[in-house]
């Protein structure tokens, strides 16, 4: 029916005349900035105590900065639909280990970023690339081991992959 096709088209045209382009971009809020080395099991367990999470109490969203890709990304899931990226604290940032307690050599083990339905973009990410992510920290339990992962809502290549070491 021609009328059924006309109404949506007219609606979109009207919206384009009334809504500024900057309002057509989704916004994603964060609760705070964090570094990868700050996310250990005890910290993430503590964050889970502010639940239960739902519409009126959304899960914690952190802006993770200075993430360096530590290994080539891997795909997983049905038809390799999802992406896993191992990252480490960039620019020499150290800290506690993610498995709860101090890490042996003062170096934090890599943090796994989980990107649902990003598997098709795996080739875009190279080892050593610097990233920023907005993510929810979660505890992954597998074979009796508990590790922190970050379930990513949004990701970008860091604006400056070269840091001025004198500043």
mmCIF file with all atom_site columns, C-alpha atoms in Angstrom:
data_model
loop_
_atom_site.group_PDB
_atom_site.id
_atom_site.type_symbol
_atom_site.label_atom_id
_atom_site.label_alt_id
_atom_site.label_comp_id
_atom_site.label_asym_id
_atom_site.label_entity_id
_atom_site.label_seq_id
_atom_site.pdbx_PDB_ins_code
_atom_site.Cartn_x
_atom_site.Cartn_y
_atom_site.Cartn_z
_atom_site.occupancy
_atom_site.B_iso_or_equiv
_atom_site.pdbx_formal_charge
_atom_site.auth_seq_id
_atom_site.auth_comp_id
_atom_site.auth_asym_id
_atom_site.auth_atom_id
_atom_site.pdbx_PDB_model_num
ATOM 1   C CA . UNK A 1 1   ? 0.000  0.000   0.000  1.00 0.00 ? 1   UNK A CA 1
ATOM 2   C CA . UNK A 1 2   ? 1.464  3.357   -1.050 1.00 0.00 ? 2   UNK A CA 1
ATOM 3   C CA . UNK A 1 3   ? 0.077  5.117   2.031  1.00 0.00 ? 3   UNK A CA 1
ATOM 4   C CA . UNK A 1 4   ? 1.891  2.705   4.373  1.00 0.00 ? 4   UNK A CA 1
ATOM 5   C CA . UNK A 1 5   ? 5.198  3.546   2.690  1.00 0.00 ? 5   UNK A CA 1
ATOM 6   C CA . UNK A 1 6   ? 4.483  7.297   2.655  1.00 0.00 ? 6   UNK A CA 1
ATOM 7   C CA . UNK A 1 7   ? 3.950  7.716   6.420  1.00 0.00 ? 7   UNK A CA 1
ATOM 8   C CA . UNK A 1 8   ? 7.386  6.441   7.592  1.00 0.00 ? 8   UNK A CA 1
ATOM 9   C CA . UNK A 1 9   ? 9.143  8.428   4.860  1.00 0.00 ? 9   UNK A CA 1
ATOM 10  C CA . UNK A 1 10  ? 7.305  11.637  5.830  1.00 0.00 ? 10  UNK A CA 1
ATOM 11  C CA . UNK A 1 11  ? 8.044  11.003  9.502  1.00 0.00 ? 11  UNK A CA 1
ATOM 12  C CA . UNK A 1 12  ? 11.787 10.652  8.845  1.00 0.00 ? 12  UNK A CA 1
ATOM 13  C CA . UNK A 1 13  ? 11.848 13.784  6.685  1.00 0.00 ? 13  UNK A CA 1
ATOM 14  C CA . UNK A 1 14  ? 10.039 15.732  9.410  1.00 0.00 ? 14  UNK A CA 1
ATOM 15  C CA . UNK A 1 15  ? 12.442 14.424  12.072 1.00 0.00 ? 15  UNK A CA 1
ATOM 16  C CA . UNK A 1 16  ? 15.455 15.504  10.009 1.00 0.00 ? 16  UNK A CA 1
ATOM 17  C CA . UNK A 1 17  ? 14.149 19.074  9.914  1.00 0.00 ? 17  UNK A CA 1
ATOM 18  C CA . UNK A 1 18  ? 13.507 19.195  13.678 1.00 0.00 ? 18  UNK A CA 1
ATOM 19  C CA . UNK A 1 19  ? 16.259 17.133  15.304 1.00 0.00 ? 19  UNK A CA 1
ATOM 20  C CA . UNK A 1 20  ? 19.864 18.413  15.203 1.00 0.00 ? 20  UNK A CA 1
ATOM 21  C CA . UNK A 1 21  ? 22.440 15.826  13.984 1.00 0.00 ? 21  UNK A CA 1
ATOM 22  C CA . UNK A 1 22  ? 24.253 15.774  17.357 1.00 0.00 ? 22  UNK A CA 1
ATOM 23  C CA . UNK A 1 23  ? 21.032 14.521  18.996 1.00 0.00 ? 23  UNK A CA 1
ATOM 24  C CA . UNK A 1 24  ? 20.941 11.532  16.648 1.00 0.00 ? 24  UNK A CA 1
ATOM 25  C CA . UNK A 1 25  ? 24.103 10.060  18.152 1.00 0.00 ? 25  UNK A CA 1
ATOM 26  C CA . UNK A 1 26  ? 23.631 7.649   21.032 1.00 0.00 ? 26  UNK A CA 1
ATOM 27  C CA . UNK A 1 27  ? 25.245 8.542   24.325 1.00 0.00 ? 27  UNK A CA 1
ATOM 28  C CA . UNK A 1 28  ? 26.792 6.075   26.690 1.00 0.00 ? 28  UNK A CA 1
ATOM 29  C CA . UNK A 1 29  ? 27.416 7.191   30.256 1.00 0.00 ? 29  UNK A CA 1
ATOM 30  C CA . UNK A 1 30  ? 30.100 5.937   32.588 1.00 0.00 ? 30  UNK A CA 1
ATOM 31  C CA . UNK A 1 31  ? 30.356 5.811   36.353 1.00 0.00 ? 31  UNK A CA 1
ATOM 32  C CA . UNK A 1 32  ? 34.086 6.591   36.509 1.00 0.00 ? 32  UNK A CA 1
ATOM 33  C CA . UNK A 1 33  ? 37.455 6.109   34.849 1.00 0.00 ? 33  UNK A CA 1
ATOM 34  C CA . UNK A 1 34  ? 39.560 3.103   35.830 1.00 0.00 ? 34  UNK A CA 1
ATOM 35  C CA . UNK A 1 35  ? 42.848 1.519   34.867 1.00 0.00 ? 35  UNK A CA 1
ATOM 36  C CA . UNK A 1 36  ? 43.076 -2.180  34.011 1.00 0.00 ? 36  UNK A CA 1
ATOM 37  C CA . UNK A 1 37  ? 45.341 -2.888  36.980 1.00 0.00 ? 37  UNK A CA 1
ATOM 38  C CA . UNK A 1 38  ? 42.635 -1.642  39.378 1.00 0.00 ? 38  UNK A CA 1
ATOM 39  C CA . UNK A 1 39  ? 40.258 -4.440  38.417 1.00 0.00 ? 39  UNK A CA 1
ATOM 40  C CA . UNK A 1 40  ? 40.916 -7.451  40.588 1.00 0.00 ? 40  UNK A CA 1
ATOM 41  C CA . UNK A 1 41  ? 38.486 -10.097 41.865 1.00 0.00 ? 41  UNK A CA 1
ATOM 42  C CA . UNK A 1 42  ? 38.001 -8.415  45.256 1.00 0.00 ? 42  UNK A CA 1
ATOM 43  C CA . UNK A 1 43  ? 37.190 -5.045  43.667 1.00 0.00 ? 43  UNK A CA 1
ATOM 44  C CA . UNK A 1 44  ? 34.721 -6.496  41.163 1.00 0.00 ? 44  UNK A CA 1
ATOM 45  C CA . UNK A 1 45  ? 33.104 -8.616  43.888 1.00 0.00 ? 45  UNK A CA 1
ATOM 46  C CA . UNK A 1 46  ? 32.677 -5.368  45.841 1.00 0.00 ? 46  UNK A CA 1
ATOM 47  C CA . UNK A 1 47  ? 31.012 -3.683  42.871 1.00 0.00 ? 47  UNK A CA 1
ATOM 48  C CA . UNK A 1 48  ? 28.557 -6.570  42.570 1.00 0.00 ? 48  UNK A CA 1
ATOM 49  C CA . UNK A 1 49  ? 27.311 -5.850  46.108 1.00 0.00 ? 49  UNK A CA 1
ATOM 50  C CA . UNK A 1 50  ? 25.591 -2.661  44.907 1.00 0.00 ? 50  UNK A CA 1
ATOM 51  C CA . UNK A 1 51  ? 23.160 -4.860  42.926 1.00 0.00 ? 51  UNK A CA 1
ATOM 52  C CA . UNK A 1 52  ? 20.712 -6.187  42.091 1.00 0.00 ? 52  UNK A CA 1
ATOM 53  C CA . UNK A 1 53  ? 21.025 -4.534  38.723 1.00 0.00 ? 53  UNK A CA 1
ATOM 54  C CA . UNK A 1 54  ? 18.129 -3.630  36.491 1.00 0.00 ? 54  UNK A CA 1
ATOM 55  C CA . UNK A 1 55  ? 16.372 -0.685  34.878 1.00 0.00 ? 55  UNK A CA 1
ATOM 56  C CA . UNK A 1 56  ? 16.523 1.609   37.917 1.00 0.00 ? 56  UNK A CA 1
ATOM 57  C CA . UNK A 1 57  ? 19.991 0.417   38.976 1.00 0.00 ? 57  UNK A CA 1
ATOM 58  C CA . UNK A 1 58  ? 22.107 -0.241  35.856 1.00 0.00 ? 58  UNK A CA 1
ATOM 59  C CA . UNK A 1 59  ? 25.328 -2.210  35.988 1.00 0.00 ? 59  UNK A CA 1
ATOM 60  C CA . UNK A 1 60  ? 28.551 -0.306  36.584 1.00 0.00 ? 60  UNK A CA 1
ATOM 61  C CA . UNK A 1 61  ? 30.077 1.116   33.392 1.00 0.00 ? 61  UNK A CA 1
ATOM 62  C CA . UNK A 1 62  ? 33.758 2.037   33.586 1.00 0.00 ? 62  UNK A CA 1
ATOM 63  C CA . UNK A 1 63  ? 35.854 3.989   31.126 1.00 0.00 ? 63  UNK A CA 1
ATOM 64  C CA . UNK A 1 64  ? 39.046 1.932   30.843 1.00 0.00 ? 64  UNK A CA 1
ATOM 65  C CA . UNK A 1 65  ? 41.992 3.862   29.491 1.00 0.00 ? 65  UNK A CA 1
ATOM 66  C CA . UNK A 1 66  ? 45.588 3.109   28.488 1.00 0.00 ? 66  UNK A CA 1
ATOM 67  C CA . UNK A 1 67  ? 44.861 -0.435  27.306 1.00 0.00 ? 67  UNK A CA 1
ATOM 68  C CA . UNK A 1 68  ? 47.504 -2.038  25.091 1.00 0.00 ? 68  UNK A CA 1
ATOM 69  C CA . UNK A 1 69  ? 46.556 -5.097  23.043 1.00 0.00 ? 69  UNK A CA 1
ATOM 70  C CA . UNK A 1 70  ? 48.772 -7.880  24.391 1.00 0.00 ? 70  UNK A CA 1
ATOM 71  C CA . UNK A 1 71  ? 47.943 -10.616 21.862 1.00 0.00 ? 71  UNK A CA 1
ATOM 72  C CA . UNK A 1 72  ? 46.073 -11.064 18.615 1.00 0.00 ? 72  UNK A CA 1
ATOM 73  C CA . UNK A 1 73  ? 42.306 -11.008 19.187 1.00 0.00 ? 73  UNK A CA 1
ATOM 74  C CA . UNK A 1 74  ? 40.414 -14.291 19.149 1.00 0.00 ? 74  UNK A CA 1
ATOM 75  C CA . UNK A 1 75  ? 36.884 -15.002 18.007 1.00 0.00 ? 75  UNK A CA 1
ATOM 76  C CA . UNK A 1 76  ? 34.538 -17.348 19.833 1.00 0.00 ? 76  UNK A CA 1
ATOM 77  C CA . UNK A 1 77  ? 30.942 -18.482 19.950 1.00 0.00 ? 77  UNK A CA 1
ATOM 78  C CA . UNK A 1 78  ? 28.629 -19.726 17.244 1.00 0.00 ? 78  UNK A CA 1
ATOM 79  C CA . UNK A 1 79  ? 30.074 -18.787 13.837 1.00 0.00 ? 79  UNK A CA 1
ATOM 80  C CA . UNK A 1 80  ? 32.870 -16.837 15.614 1.00 0.00 ? 80  UNK A CA 1
ATOM 81  C CA . UNK A 1 81  ? 30.408 -14.018 16.276 1.00 0.00 ? 81  UNK A CA 1
ATOM 82  C CA . UNK A 1 82  ? 32.167 -12.669 19.375 1.00 0.00 ? 82  UNK A CA 1
ATOM 83  C CA . UNK A 1 83  ? 35.615 -11.203 19.990 1.00 0.00 ? 83  UNK A CA 1
ATOM 84  C CA . UNK A 1 84  ? 38.048 -11.559 22.856 1.00 0.00 ? 84  UNK A CA 1
ATOM 85  C CA . UNK A 1 85  ? 40.969 -9.147  23.187 1.00 0.00 ? 85  UNK A CA 1
ATOM 86  C CA . UNK A 1 86  ? 43.686 -9.589  25.796 1.00 0.00 ? 86  UNK A CA 1
ATOM 87  C CA . UNK A 1 87  ? 44.905 -6.185  26.978 1.00 0.00 ? 87  UNK A CA 1
ATOM 88  C CA . UNK A 1 88  ? 47.437 -5.008  29.498 1.00 0.00 ? 88  UNK A CA 1
ATOM 89  C CA . UNK A 1 89  ? 47.922 -1.715  31.243 1.00 0.00 ? 89  UNK A CA 1
ATOM 90  C CA . UNK A 1 90  ? 49.630 0.528   28.721 1.00 0.00 ? 90  UNK A CA 1
ATOM 91  C CA . UNK A 1 91  ? 52.608 2.799   29.230 1.00 0.00 ? 91  UNK A CA 1
ATOM 92  C CA . UNK A 1 92  ? 54.177 0.766   32.020 1.00 0.00 ? 92  UNK A CA 1
ATOM 93  C CA . UNK A 1 93  ? 51.343 0.933   34.561 1.00 0.00 ? 93  UNK A CA 1
ATOM 94  C CA . UNK A 1 94  ? 51.631 -1.909  37.075 1.00 0.00 ? 94  UNK A CA 1
ATOM 95  C CA . UNK A 1 95  ? 49.525 -3.005  40.002 1.00 0.00 ? 95  UNK A CA 1
ATOM 96  C CA . UNK A 1 96  ? 47.767 -5.853  41.722 1.00 0.00 ? 96  UNK A CA 1
ATOM 97  C CA . UNK A 1 97  ? 46.873 -9.011  39.849 1.00 0.00 ? 97  UNK A CA 1
ATOM 98  C CA . UNK A 1 98  ? 43.368 -9.710  38.637 1.00 0.00 ? 98  UNK A CA 1
ATOM 99  C CA . UNK A 1 99  ? 43.167 -13.047 40.394 1.00 0.00 ? 99  UNK A CA 1
ATOM 100 C CA . UNK A 1 100 ? 42.837 -11.418 43.782 1.00 0.00 ? 100 UNK A CA 1
ATOM 101 C CA . UNK A 1 101 ? 46.144 -10.661 45.621 1.00 0.00 ? 101 UNK A CA 1
ATOM 102 C CA . UNK A 1 102 ? 49.450 -9.327  44.532 1.00 0.00 ? 102 UNK A CA 1
ATOM 103 C CA . UNK A 1 103 ? 50.874 -10.659 41.323 1.00 0.00 ? 103 UNK A CA 1
ATOM 104 C CA . UNK A 1 104 ? 54.209 -12.386 41.526 1.00 0.00 ? 104 UNK A CA 1
ATOM 105 C CA . UNK A 1 105 ? 56.510 -10.063 39.595 1.00 0.00 ? 105 UNK A CA 1
ATOM 106 C CA . UNK A 1 106 ? 54.567 -6.858  40.114 1.00 0.00 ? 106 UNK A CA 1
ATOM 107 C CA . UNK A 1 107 ? 53.133 -7.187  36.623 1.00 0.00 ? 107 UNK A CA 1
ATOM 108 C CA . UNK A 1 108 ? 49.397 -7.381  36.159 1.00 0.00 ? 108 UNK A CA 1
ATOM 109 C CA . UNK A 1 109 ? 48.153 -10.302 34.056 1.00 0.00 ? 109 UNK A CA 1
ATOM 110 C CA . UNK A 1 110 ? 46.257 -9.389  30.885 1.00 0.00 ? 110 UNK A CA 1
ATOM 111 C CA . UNK A 1 111 ? 42.603 -8.398  31.122 1.00 0.00 ? 111 UNK A CA 1
ATOM 112 C CA . UNK A 1 112 ? 40.231 -10.027 28.667 1.00 0.00 ? 112 UNK A CA 1
ATOM 113 C CA . UNK A 1 113 ? 37.860 -7.668  26.885 1.00 0.00 ? 113 UNK A CA 1
ATOM 114 C CA . UNK A 1 114 ? 34.715 -9.432  25.665 1.00 0.00 ? 114 UNK A CA 1
ATOM 115 C CA . UNK A 1 115 ? 32.995 -7.820  22.686 1.00 0.00 ? 115 UNK A CA 1
ATOM 116 C CA . UNK A 1 116 ? 29.664 -9.452  21.862 1.00 0.00 ? 116 UNK A CA 1
ATOM 117 C CA . UNK A 1 117 ? 28.887 -9.583  18.113 1.00 0.00 ? 117 UNK A CA 1
ATOM 118 C CA . UNK A 1 118 ? 32.234 -7.967  17.167 1.00 0.00 ? 118 UNK A CA 1
ATOM 119 C CA . UNK A 1 119 ? 33.840 -11.110 15.724 1.00 0.00 ? 119 UNK A CA 1
ATOM 120 C CA . UNK A 1 120 ? 33.672 -9.754  12.171 1.00 0.00 ? 120 UNK A CA 1
ATOM 121 C CA . UNK A 1 121 ? 35.974 -6.885  13.216 1.00 0.00 ? 121 UNK A CA 1
ATOM 122 C CA . UNK A 1 122 ? 38.851 -9.021  14.550 1.00 0.00 ? 122 UNK A CA 1
ATOM 123 C CA . UNK A 1 123 ? 41.251 -8.046  11.734 1.00 0.00 ? 123 UNK A CA 1
ATOM 124 C CA . UNK A 1 124 ? 41.013 -4.358  12.735 1.00 0.00 ? 124 UNK A CA 1
ATOM 125 C CA . UNK A 1 125 ? 42.961 -4.921  15.959 1.00 0.00 ? 125 UNK A CA 1
ATOM 126 C CA . UNK A 1 126 ? 46.715 -5.460  16.096 1.00 0.00 ? 126 UNK A CA 1
ATOM 127 C CA . UNK A 1 127 ? 49.068 -6.311  18.935 1.00 0.00 ? 127 UNK A CA 1
ATOM 128 C CA . UNK A 1 128 ? 50.437 -3.164  20.598 1.00 0.00 ? 128 UNK A CA 1
ATOM 129 C CA . UNK A 1 129 ? 47.480 -0.969  19.619 1.00 0.00 ? 129 UNK A CA 1
ATOM 130 C CA . UNK A 1 130 ? 46.282 1.378   22.354 1.00 0.00 ? 130 UNK A CA 1
ATOM 131 C CA . UNK A 1 131 ? 42.553 1.310   23.193 1.00 0.00 ? 131 UNK A CA 1
ATOM 132 C CA . UNK A 1 132 ? 39.951 2.913   25.421 1.00 0.00 ? 132 UNK A CA 1
ATOM 133 C CA . UNK A 1 133 ? 36.806 1.005   26.358 1.00 0.00 ? 133 UNK A CA 1
ATOM 134 C CA . UNK A 1 134 ? 33.536 1.495   28.155 1.00 0.00 ? 134 UNK A CA 1
ATOM 135 C CA . UNK A 1 135 ? 32.851 -1.776  29.900 1.00 0.00 ? 135 UNK A CA 1
ATOM 136 C CA . UNK A 1 136 ? 31.190 -3.603  32.749 1.00 0.00 ? 136 UNK A CA 1
ATOM 137 C CA . UNK A 1 137 ? 33.648 -5.591  34.879 1.00 0.00 ? 137 UNK A CA 1
ATOM 138 C CA . UNK A 1 138 ? 32.474 -9.143  35.589 1.00 0.00 ? 138 UNK A CA 1
ATOM 139 C CA . UNK A 1 139 ? 33.869 -12.256 37.245 1.00 0.00 ? 139 UNK A CA 1
ATOM 140 C CA . UNK A 1 140 ? 34.359 -15.186 34.879 1.00 0.00 ? 140 UNK A CA 1
ATOM 141 C CA . UNK A 1 141 ? 34.404 -18.583 36.574 1.00 0.00 ? 141 UNK A CA 1
ATOM 142 C CA . UNK A 1 142 ? 35.897 -21.508 34.695 1.00 0.00 ? 142 UNK A CA 1
ATOM 143 C CA . UNK A 1 143 ? 37.215 -24.799 36.086 1.00 0.00 ? 143 UNK A CA 1
ATOM 144 C CA . UNK A 1 144 ? 37.304 -23.420 39.618 1.00 0.00 ? 144 UNK A CA 1
ATOM 145 C CA . UNK A 1 145 ? 39.252 -20.307 38.654 1.00 0.00 ? 145 UNK A CA 1
ATOM 146 C CA . UNK A 1 146 ? 37.826 -16.800 39.028 1.00 0.00 ? 146 UNK A CA 1
ATOM 147 C CA . UNK A 1 147 ? 39.128 -14.029 36.779 1.00 0.00 ? 147 UNK A CA 1
ATOM 148 C CA . UNK A 1 148 ? 38.002 -10.532 35.911 1.00 0.00 ? 148 UNK A CA 1
ATOM 149 C CA . UNK A 1 149 ? 36.762 -9.804  32.399 1.00 0.00 ? 149 UNK A CA 1
ATOM 150 C CA . UNK A 1 150 ? 35.398 -6.593  30.949 1.00 0.00 ? 150 UNK A CA 1
ATOM 151 C CA . UNK A 1 151 ? 32.221 -6.835  28.867 1.00 0.00 ? 151 UNK A CA 1
ATOM 152 C CA . UNK A 1 152 ? 32.593 -3.977  26.410 1.00 0.00 ? 152 UNK A CA 1
ATOM 153 C CA . UNK A 1 153 ? 29.770 -1.606  25.457 1.00 0.00 ? 153 UNK A CA 1
ATOM 154 C CA . UNK A 1 154 ? 31.953 0.607   23.267 1.00 0.00 ? 154 UNK A CA 1
ATOM 155 C CA . UNK A 1 155 ? 35.569 0.677   22.162 1.00 0.00 ? 155 UNK A CA 1
ATOM 156 C CA . UNK A 1 156 ? 37.893 2.993   20.293 1.00 0.00 ? 156 UNK A CA 1
ATOM 157 C CA . UNK A 1 157 ? 41.508 3.235   19.335 1.00 0.00 ? 157 UNK A CA 1
ATOM 158 C CA . UNK A 1 158 ? 43.136 5.702   21.721 1.00 0.00 ? 158 UNK A CA 1
ATOM 159 C CA . UNK A 1 159 ? 43.586 9.190   20.259 1.00 0.00 ? 159 UNK A CA 1
ATOM 160 C CA . UNK A 1 160 ? 47.278 9.221   20.934 1.00 0.00 ? 160 UNK A CA 1
ATOM 161 C CA . UNK A 1 161 ? 49.095 5.928   20.740 1.00 0.00 ? 161 UNK A CA 1
ATOM 162 C CA . UNK A 1 162 ? 52.363 7.762   21.388 1.00 0.00 ? 162 UNK A CA 1
ATOM 163 C CA . UNK A 1 163 ? 52.865 9.027   24.909 1.00 0.00 ? 163 UNK A CA 1
ATOM 164 C CA . UNK A 1 164 ? 55.283 11.776  25.720 1.00 0.00 ? 164 UNK A CA 1
ATOM 165 C CA . UNK A 1 165 ? 57.473 10.123  28.338 1.00 0.00 ? 165 UNK A CA 1
ATOM 166 C CA . UNK A 1 166 ? 58.782 13.491  29.577 1.00 0.00 ? 166 UNK A CA 1
ATOM 167 C CA . UNK A 1 167 ? 55.407 14.805  30.699 1.00 0.00 ? 167 UNK A CA 1
#
